[in-house]
């Protein structure tokens, strides 16, 4: 009975316009495959990666700075070569992507919740609340995201000098998340202003439904479409921000390197000829970000009723 | 047909503050702007009757509707329903039972239903919100009954609004409004977005429901023919004021106010009696700076100096033996400068 | 107005040759008679040789669930100086027909069959550039929303002057003089002063007049007006209608007036075409269609219009609603809602039969011609 229902639901979603447009968009499908590969291989990095680069017992300095396997001196055990500490580049990329993705997704979720909440409030309540929230947003928007992230990171370092290492991940999520909420808030506020004057919201008010319930059950579902689109594209931006921060040395510690940290570390070897230390993490970053952006673009078009045929 | 007064609207005014933002006012020295959307409006509706309200776009019809159901707060004046103060509803207070009894049907059949809800949930919303019934089974049975009552099938409850046509959606809206067993329905242009043939279905349905359930309607429309079809009495609005209020027969055969006459003359002549419409000069003035005196005077062929300075009051026309509540706000009528029987001939021809 | 019927009203044998199942794809119409000799027009007009001649027009939308036929086998003609009203419910295909004529069908919609002739020359499938020249110069367009046709960034004067100079060889100064004349023509007071104002400085009715002035800028022979008064108040509606009528009379401009307001049609049109589910179900002189409708749909439609002069307990009600394009019934598309349906209606699609002064696509009138 319920299995049957699941089957029906599956068939319906397969048949839906979104699925149809997905099946007919080669870019979106390719991007989804790449993205799933990234997510899958990095989630299961401990099982997929040939080595565990963070197990000091496995490290052997005699393996340091080996070139990729197809170059002279390369070894099949280290397909993309090794870094100065003898860590396998492929494995560090897989583990690093895991951190990058985690930071990206968590910070986007954080800014989404913050932004959607504040945007709904501003749009629905209006008046002074609206003015206040939107002025804060304006002020924040006049600072570059990196600057805000640096600021929060700096404050966290000053407040928690010792615990900082272990909290680095959360600080990073917080700083990137806080710097990103404005866009969600603005989008949601705009759509809320439109939705709240629609007659179905007025009707709900007539039945005496509490404003919070109206926001949650009527307005929210109808303003979420664009939020999802921005969110997808934002994951890519967040990953790059994280990489930049890590590159600047204020991100995650080098003992748990993200892609950004890897690129920074590798950068030092670029001029001594060991290009692979930085190039491969760089490529991994670009491919991942590109895939996410393509998915976001597709989602934006697919959800846009004006472009639907 | 109609009983004691059910809804009493007394000297109601609604002012919207449409000023530019505070910063612009301070920096660019822009003044505050107040828009009198509804200005000193009074009328009463008796139980079981239909009051029609007509007027051109922007004259304040929807604002009146929203004031009555408590979606807007009154700027001044009072509205009472069965002796209870409706103004309290807008402030989130007021008795729950009042909420139930006053419901509204909106103009846009596409915007008045949440596109992401199933029809059954939409219709059940007031029942759940007001806790009128408990238990999913009894709610479901009630929803099915409501859908059947408005001419849909019970199975339609499982569909989403976009799967219905405009007329069917308006039926869903009506079912939802009926869900809380209201006595009074404010209908704000319920058929203006519909095709005539669909409009006929909805108007017939509304009339049947009025018979069966003893409903009282405030029926707003800009279409005089529709109002003529549904209403017992008709109020004509112009720039936030009621300029004439009369029984249907009087209003359509012996309209008094020059604006009412103009509206009647502007109706397309379907019977093709060869009469061409009298195009009226001018358009509705900007409500932000309404004309002085009688707000209709810039378009009025009978305007004199008094019209330009003094606001005419709503009163009975001189020599009017009709019902006591046929009232009109026009100096020319008061001064008997208007002829009173211009339209009887055409009526006789038709019927 | 008397309807001068051509000798051979149904010039295209392909229509009669269709199988009884009423296959939706008619065989391609026979080659047209050579130009020059005066051929009987397919959709007759009341005034002899038509200015616009639309024959067997079919508009399709390819979608993922198959091809939708939104306009199917629509045939009509408009003579110079004539106003043809096109009425019908929302979604009946009125706007698509108009858009096809001015070459503004939005993809994926396209003309899948039939032809459109302006002054005897085909204008469907003209290349983009040529069609743009036809539009504006020979066909003017007026749409429901005046704001959509006006650019908020330019004064109405510069928009008018640009349009005039695009189509007519005129100096800037001469074009400006003409623009002022046009504005006066459509009843804008103090035109010489207001010509430099921007669209937002005009009220809705005034804007629609400016749009009409724009449509008239190059003296087109034909105007397609798609719901020109729907967004306007009754009192202003009357002004616009009077204006359209006058222009038609004075310049001999032909007008295709699309609306769903029978009242507007009654006042303005010479002939009226009633559309239902992408087809014309009835076409004829306006007085006959309104006073004595022939097709059951038109009869229902006329009965459902409330009137200020007659007191009626209930309005005539056509049960159900117009079918979706994905599920157009076989035979007569109106048959599931028709109160006079009989066997033949279920399977065979009726063509337009002569029904006294008008023509109706209904089997009830099959014997009359
Ligand atoms: N929430 C609001 N804030 C400011 N002004 C408003 C608001 N609601 C309505 N108005 C103004 O009040 C006037 C009356 O509006 P209302 O909607 O009541 O007119 P209406 O008669 O219903 O017109 P329509 O036929 O176009 O619906 C208009 O000038 C409108 O611009
Ligand atoms: N892009 C599209 N894809 C699929 N179907 C379409 C598209 N555009 C229009 N249609 C369909 O074509 C039909 C005719 O549309 P059209 O706009 O001509 O109707 P109309 O008679 O002008 O109605 P209205 O009175 O609402 O303007 C409609 O059923 C519509 O759903
Ligand atoms: S009061 Fe004067 S201006 Fe107003 S409607 Fe009467 S005659 Fe006309
Ligand atoms: Mg309104
Ligand atoms: Mg249209």
mmCIF file of N, CA, C and O in Angstrom, chain C residues 243-302:
data_model
loop_
_atom_site.group_PDB
_atom_site.id
_atom_site.type_symbol
_atom_site.label_atom_id
_atom_site.label_comp_id
_atom_site.label_asym_id
_atom_site.label_seq_id
_atom_site.Cartn_x
_atom_site.Cartn_y
_atom_site.Cartn_z
ATOM 1 N N UNK C 243 -13.860 56.817 -30.653
ATOM 2 C CA UNK C 243 -12.680 57.208 -31.420
ATOM 3 C C UNK C 243 -12.372 56.185 -32.521
ATOM 4 O O UNK C 243 -12.176 56.548 -33.686
ATOM 5 N N UNK C 244 -12.354 54.907 -32.150
ATOM 6 C CA UNK C 244 -12.052 53.865 -33.130
ATOM 7 C C UNK C 244 -13.047 53.904 -34.284
ATOM 8 O O UNK C 244 -12.675 53.821 -35.456
ATOM 9 N N UNK C 245 -14.312 54.022 -33.928
ATOM 10 C CA UNK C 245 -15.360 54.066 -34.944
ATOM 11 C C UNK C 245 -15.138 55.208 -35.929
ATOM 12 O O UNK C 245 -15.237 55.051 -37.135
ATOM 13 N N UNK C 246 -14.794 56.367 -35.348
ATOM 14 C CA UNK C 246 -14.649 57.543 -36.189
ATOM 15 C C UNK C 246 -13.494 57.366 -37.165
ATOM 16 O O UNK C 246 -13.595 57.658 -38.352
ATOM 17 N N UNK C 247 -12.381 56.846 -36.646
ATOM 18 C CA UNK C 247 -11.206 56.664 -37.493
ATOM 19 C C UNK C 247 -11.523 55.743 -38.647
ATOM 20 O O UNK C 247 -11.119 55.941 -39.787
ATOM 21 N N UNK C 248 -12.268 54.703 -38.303
ATOM 22 C CA UNK C 248 -12.632 53.716 -39.281
ATOM 23 C C UNK C 248 -13.433 54.357 -40.396
ATOM 24 O O UNK C 248 -13.213 54.112 -41.571
ATOM 25 N N UNK C 249 -14.378 55.207 -39.984
ATOM 26 C CA UNK C 249 -15.237 55.841 -40.961
ATOM 27 C C UNK C 249 -14.456 56.829 -41.815
ATOM 28 O O UNK C 249 -14.548 56.853 -43.025
ATOM 29 N N UNK C 250 -13.605 57.638 -41.159
ATOM 30 C CA UNK C 250 -12.949 58.721 -41.883
ATOM 31 C C UNK C 250 -11.823 58.253 -42.786
ATOM 32 O O UNK C 250 -11.588 58.819 -43.835
ATOM 33 N N UNK C 251 -11.089 57.250 -42.351
ATOM 34 C CA UNK C 251 -9.921 56.840 -43.135
ATOM 35 C C UNK C 251 -10.116 55.523 -43.869
ATOM 36 O O UNK C 251 -9.212 55.047 -44.532
ATOM 37 N N UNK C 252 -11.257 54.879 -43.657
ATOM 38 C CA UNK C 252 -11.448 53.590 -44.300
ATOM 39 C C UNK C 252 -10.512 52.524 -43.761
ATOM 40 O O UNK C 252 -10.193 51.556 -44.443
ATOM 41 N N UNK C 253 -10.071 52.708 -42.525
ATOM 42 C CA UNK C 253 -9.210 51.705 -41.923
ATOM 43 C C UNK C 253 -10.048 50.494 -41.523
ATOM 44 O O UNK C 253 -11.141 50.643 -40.990
ATOM 45 N N UNK C 254 -9.514 49.312 -41.793
ATOM 46 C CA UNK C 254 -10.205 48.110 -41.335
ATOM 47 C C UNK C 254 -9.716 47.776 -39.935
ATOM 48 O O UNK C 254 -8.554 48.003 -39.618
ATOM 49 N N UNK C 255 -10.621 47.280 -39.117
ATOM 50 C CA UNK C 255 -10.246 46.979 -37.737
ATOM 51 C C UNK C 255 -10.661 45.555 -37.388
ATOM 52 O O UNK C 255 -11.773 45.137 -37.689
ATOM 53 N N UNK C 256 -9.726 44.820 -36.784
ATOM 54 C CA UNK C 256 -10.104 43.548 -36.174
ATOM 55 C C UNK C 256 -10.114 43.812 -34.681
ATOM 56 O O UNK C 256 -9.085 44.065 -34.074
ATOM 57 N N UNK C 257 -11.310 43.799 -34.117
ATOM 58 C CA UNK C 257 -11.476 44.202 -32.720
ATOM 59 C C UNK C 257 -11.702 42.960 -31.860
ATOM 60 O O UNK C 257 -12.751 42.335 -31.919
ATOM 61 N N UNK C 258 -10.679 42.611 -31.081
ATOM 62 C CA UNK C 258 -10.769 41.424 -30.242
ATOM 63 C C UNK C 258 -11.231 41.846 -28.854
ATOM 64 O O UNK C 258 -10.680 42.767 -28.270
ATOM 65 N N UNK C 259 -12.227 41.181 -28.328
ATOM 66 C CA UNK C 259 -12.705 41.524 -26.992
ATOM 67 C C UNK C 259 -13.544 40.377 -26.481
ATOM 68 O O UNK C 259 -13.922 39.482 -27.232
ATOM 69 N N UNK C 260 -13.812 40.335 -25.170
ATOM 70 C CA UNK C 260 -14.862 39.403 -24.794
ATOM 71 C C UNK C 260 -16.096 40.136 -24.294
ATOM 72 O O UNK C 260 -16.952 39.552 -23.673
ATOM 73 N N UNK C 261 -16.164 41.398 -24.632
ATOM 74 C CA UNK C 261 -17.304 42.196 -24.218
ATOM 75 C C UNK C 261 -18.268 42.373 -25.378
ATOM 76 O O UNK C 261 -18.019 43.116 -26.314
ATOM 77 N N UNK C 262 -19.388 41.655 -25.324
ATOM 78 C CA UNK C 262 -20.373 41.717 -26.395
ATOM 79 C C UNK C 262 -20.901 43.139 -26.573
ATOM 80 O O UNK C 262 -21.247 43.550 -27.676
ATOM 81 N N UNK C 263 -20.971 43.876 -25.475
ATOM 82 C CA UNK C 263 -21.471 45.238 -25.559
ATOM 83 C C UNK C 263 -20.613 46.082 -26.473
ATOM 84 O O UNK C 263 -21.108 46.823 -27.326
ATOM 85 N N UNK C 264 -19.308 45.964 -26.317
ATOM 86 C CA UNK C 264 -18.380 46.726 -27.146
ATOM 87 C C UNK C 264 -18.547 46.332 -28.609
ATOM 88 O O UNK C 264 -18.589 47.170 -29.505
ATOM 89 N N UNK C 265 -18.702 45.038 -28.837
ATOM 90 C CA UNK C 265 -18.886 44.558 -30.203
ATOM 91 C C UNK C 265 -20.169 45.140 -30.800
ATOM 92 O O UNK C 265 -20.181 45.633 -31.923
ATOM 93 N N UNK C 266 -21.229 45.084 -30.002
ATOM 94 C CA UNK C 266 -22.522 45.543 -30.504
ATOM 95 C C UNK C 266 -22.431 46.964 -31.005
ATOM 96 O O UNK C 266 -23.057 47.332 -31.990
ATOM 97 N N UNK C 267 -21.640 47.775 -30.312
ATOM 98 C CA UNK C 267 -21.567 49.179 -30.683
ATOM 99 C C UNK C 267 -20.612 49.466 -31.808
ATOM 100 O O UNK C 267 -20.727 50.469 -32.485
ATOM 101 N N UNK C 268 -19.595 48.626 -31.943
ATOM 102 C CA UNK C 268 -18.495 48.996 -32.800
ATOM 103 C C UNK C 268 -18.438 48.212 -34.094
ATOM 104 O O UNK C 268 -18.076 48.747 -35.126
ATOM 105 N N UNK C 269 -18.780 46.926 -34.020
ATOM 106 C CA UNK C 269 -18.450 46.058 -35.145
ATOM 107 C C UNK C 269 -19.521 46.065 -36.223
ATOM 108 O O UNK C 269 -20.690 46.353 -35.960
ATOM 109 N N UNK C 270 -19.104 45.768 -37.455
ATOM 110 C CA UNK C 270 -20.049 45.544 -38.536
ATOM 111 C C UNK C 270 -20.416 44.073 -38.580
ATOM 112 O O UNK C 270 -21.566 43.699 -38.729
ATOM 113 N N UNK C 271 -19.367 43.242 -38.488
ATOM 114 C CA UNK C 271 -19.611 41.809 -38.441
ATOM 115 C C UNK C 271 -18.920 41.273 -37.204
ATOM 116 O O UNK C 271 -18.030 41.901 -36.644
ATOM 117 N N UNK C 272 -19.315 40.093 -36.769
ATOM 118 C CA UNK C 272 -18.703 39.533 -35.576
ATOM 119 C C UNK C 272 -18.410 38.051 -35.805
ATOM 120 O O UNK C 272 -19.173 37.348 -36.465
ATOM 121 N N UNK C 273 -17.248 37.621 -35.323
ATOM 122 C CA UNK C 273 -16.887 36.210 -35.364
ATOM 123 C C UNK C 273 -16.830 35.717 -33.925
ATOM 124 O O UNK C 273 -16.195 36.321 -33.079
ATOM 125 N N UNK C 274 -17.529 34.628 -33.644
ATOM 126 C CA UNK C 274 -17.525 34.063 -32.295
ATOM 127 C C UNK C 274 -16.591 32.863 -32.286
ATOM 128 O O UNK C 274 -16.749 31.944 -33.097
ATOM 129 N N UNK C 275 -15.615 32.889 -31.420
ATOM 130 C CA UNK C 275 -14.657 31.780 -31.387
ATOM 131 C C UNK C 275 -14.901 30.884 -30.183
ATOM 132 O O UNK C 275 -15.307 31.345 -29.121
ATOM 133 N N UNK C 276 -14.657 29.608 -30.370
ATOM 134 C CA UNK C 276 -14.778 28.652 -29.282
ATOM 135 C C UNK C 276 -13.737 27.563 -29.494
ATOM 136 O O UNK C 276 -13.679 26.977 -30.578
ATOM 137 N N UNK C 277 -12.918 27.339 -28.505
ATOM 138 C CA UNK C 277 -11.919 26.275 -28.549
ATOM 139 C C UNK C 277 -11.089 26.331 -29.837
ATOM 140 O O UNK C 277 -10.868 25.312 -30.492
ATOM 141 N N UNK C 278 -10.671 27.510 -30.218
ATOM 142 C CA UNK C 278 -9.765 27.629 -31.349
ATOM 143 C C UNK C 278 -10.433 27.649 -32.715
ATOM 144 O O UNK C 278 -9.748 27.644 -33.721
ATOM 145 N N UNK C 279 -11.767 27.620 -32.743
ATOM 146 C CA UNK C 279 -12.454 27.652 -34.041
ATOM 147 C C UNK C 279 -13.467 28.783 -34.061
ATOM 148 O O UNK C 279 -13.931 29.225 -33.018
ATOM 149 N N UNK C 280 -13.828 29.177 -35.263
ATOM 150 C CA UNK C 280 -14.938 30.126 -35.380
ATOM 151 C C UNK C 280 -16.212 29.307 -35.421
ATOM 152 O O UNK C 280 -16.365 28.425 -36.266
ATOM 153 N N UNK C 281 -17.123 29.561 -34.472
ATOM 154 C CA UNK C 281 -18.363 28.796 -34.469
ATOM 155 C C UNK C 281 -19.498 29.553 -35.132
ATOM 156 O O UNK C 281 -20.479 28.963 -35.551
ATOM 157 N N UNK C 282 -19.349 30.871 -35.181
ATOM 158 C CA UNK C 282 -20.405 31.627 -35.850
ATOM 159 C C UNK C 282 -19.812 32.931 -36.345
ATOM 160 O O UNK C 282 -18.983 33.547 -35.665
ATOM 161 N N UNK C 283 -20.218 33.343 -37.534
ATOM 162 C CA UNK C 283 -19.735 34.618 -38.061
ATOM 163 C C UNK C 283 -20.844 35.234 -38.890
ATOM 164 O O UNK C 283 -21.544 34.519 -39.627
ATOM 165 N N UNK C 284 -21.033 36.524 -38.712
ATOM 166 C CA UNK C 284 -22.110 37.153 -39.461
ATOM 167 C C UNK C 284 -22.264 38.603 -39.072
ATOM 168 O O UNK C 284 -21.545 39.108 -38.215
ATOM 169 N N UNK C 285 -23.228 39.286 -39.701
ATOM 170 C CA UNK C 285 -23.483 40.685 -39.378
ATOM 171 C C UNK C 285 -23.849 40.811 -37.900
ATOM 172 O O UNK C 285 -24.551 39.962 -37.360
ATOM 173 N N UNK C 286 -23.365 41.877 -37.282
ATOM 174 C CA UNK C 286 -23.428 41.943 -35.830
ATOM 175 C C UNK C 286 -24.864 41.924 -35.318
ATOM 176 O O UNK C 286 -25.182 41.238 -34.338
ATOM 177 N N UNK C 287 -25.758 42.602 -36.015
ATOM 178 C CA UNK C 287 -27.139 42.666 -35.530
ATOM 179 C C UNK C 287 -27.763 41.279 -35.533
ATOM 180 O O UNK C 287 -28.475 40.900 -34.602
ATOM 181 N N UNK C 288 -27.464 40.491 -36.571
ATOM 182 C CA UNK C 288 -28.059 39.161 -36.651
ATOM 183 C C UNK C 288 -27.504 38.239 -35.586
ATOM 184 O O UNK C 288 -28.232 37.475 -34.967
ATOM 185 N N UNK C 289 -26.189 38.308 -35.387
ATOM 186 C CA UNK C 289 -25.588 37.414 -34.398
ATOM 187 C C UNK C 289 -26.103 37.756 -33.003
ATOM 188 O O UNK C 289 -26.369 36.880 -32.187
ATOM 189 N N UNK C 290 -26.276 39.040 -32.732
ATOM 190 C CA UNK C 290 -26.716 39.409 -31.389
ATOM 191 C C UNK C 290 -28.212 39.181 -31.194
ATOM 192 O O UNK C 290 -28.642 38.629 -30.196
ATOM 193 N N UNK C 291 -29.009 39.548 -32.193
ATOM 194 C CA UNK C 291 -30.458 39.426 -32.016
ATOM 195 C C UNK C 291 -30.929 38.003 -32.249
ATOM 196 O O UNK C 291 -31.836 37.533 -31.583
ATOM 197 N N UNK C 292 -30.331 37.338 -33.224
ATOM 198 C CA UNK C 292 -30.800 35.990 -33.542
ATOM 199 C C UNK C 292 -29.611 35.057 -33.713
ATOM 200 O O UNK C 292 -29.295 34.629 -34.818
ATOM 201 N N UNK C 293 -28.936 34.747 -32.620
ATOM 202 C CA UNK C 293 -27.776 33.870 -32.728
ATOM 203 C C UNK C 293 -28.195 32.483 -33.225
ATOM 204 O O UNK C 293 -29.304 32.036 -32.939
ATOM 205 N N UNK C 294 -27.307 31.847 -33.973
ATOM 206 C CA UNK C 294 -27.659 30.560 -34.571
ATOM 207 C C UNK C 294 -27.002 29.381 -33.846
ATOM 208 O O UNK C 294 -27.601 28.353 -33.644
ATOM 209 N N UNK C 295 -25.743 29.531 -33.509
ATOM 210 C CA UNK C 295 -25.027 28.430 -32.879
ATOM 211 C C UNK C 295 -25.457 28.326 -31.411
ATOM 212 O O UNK C 295 -25.597 29.352 -30.739
ATOM 213 N N UNK C 296 -25.683 27.110 -30.912
ATOM 214 C CA UNK C 296 -26.120 26.981 -29.507
ATOM 215 C C UNK C 296 -25.169 27.684 -28.535
ATOM 216 O O UNK C 296 -25.621 28.230 -27.527
ATOM 217 N N UNK C 297 -23.895 27.706 -28.847
ATOM 218 C CA UNK C 297 -22.964 28.399 -27.950
ATOM 219 C C UNK C 297 -23.258 29.895 -27.927
ATOM 220 O O UNK C 297 -23.338 30.506 -26.869
ATOM 221 N N UNK C 298 -23.443 30.469 -29.108
ATOM 222 C CA UNK C 298 -23.742 31.898 -29.158
ATOM 223 C C UNK C 298 -25.070 32.191 -28.473
ATOM 224 O O UNK C 298 -25.207 33.200 -27.784
ATOM 225 N N UNK C 299 -26.022 31.296 -28.654
ATOM 226 C CA UNK C 299 -27.322 31.496 -28.004
ATOM 227 C C UNK C 299 -27.124 31.544 -26.493
ATOM 228 O O UNK C 299 -27.628 32.439 -25.804
ATOM 229 N N UNK C 300 -26.346 30.575 -25.977
ATOM 230 C CA UNK C 300 -26.073 30.550 -24.545
ATOM 231 C C UNK C 300 -25.331 31.791 -24.097
ATOM 232 O O UNK C 300 -25.659 32.407 -23.080
ATOM 233 N N UNK C 301 -24.351 32.170 -24.897
ATOM 234 C CA UNK C 301 -23.530 33.332 -24.568
ATOM 235 C C UNK C 301 -24.397 34.582 -24.454
ATOM 236 O O UNK C 301 -24.297 35.343 -23.493
ATOM 237 N N UNK C 302 -25.263 34.764 -25.419
ATOM 238 C CA UNK C 302 -26.098 35.963 -25.398
ATOM 239 C C UNK C 302 -27.032 35.946 -24.191
ATOM 240 O O UNK C 302 -27.290 36.982 -23.590
#
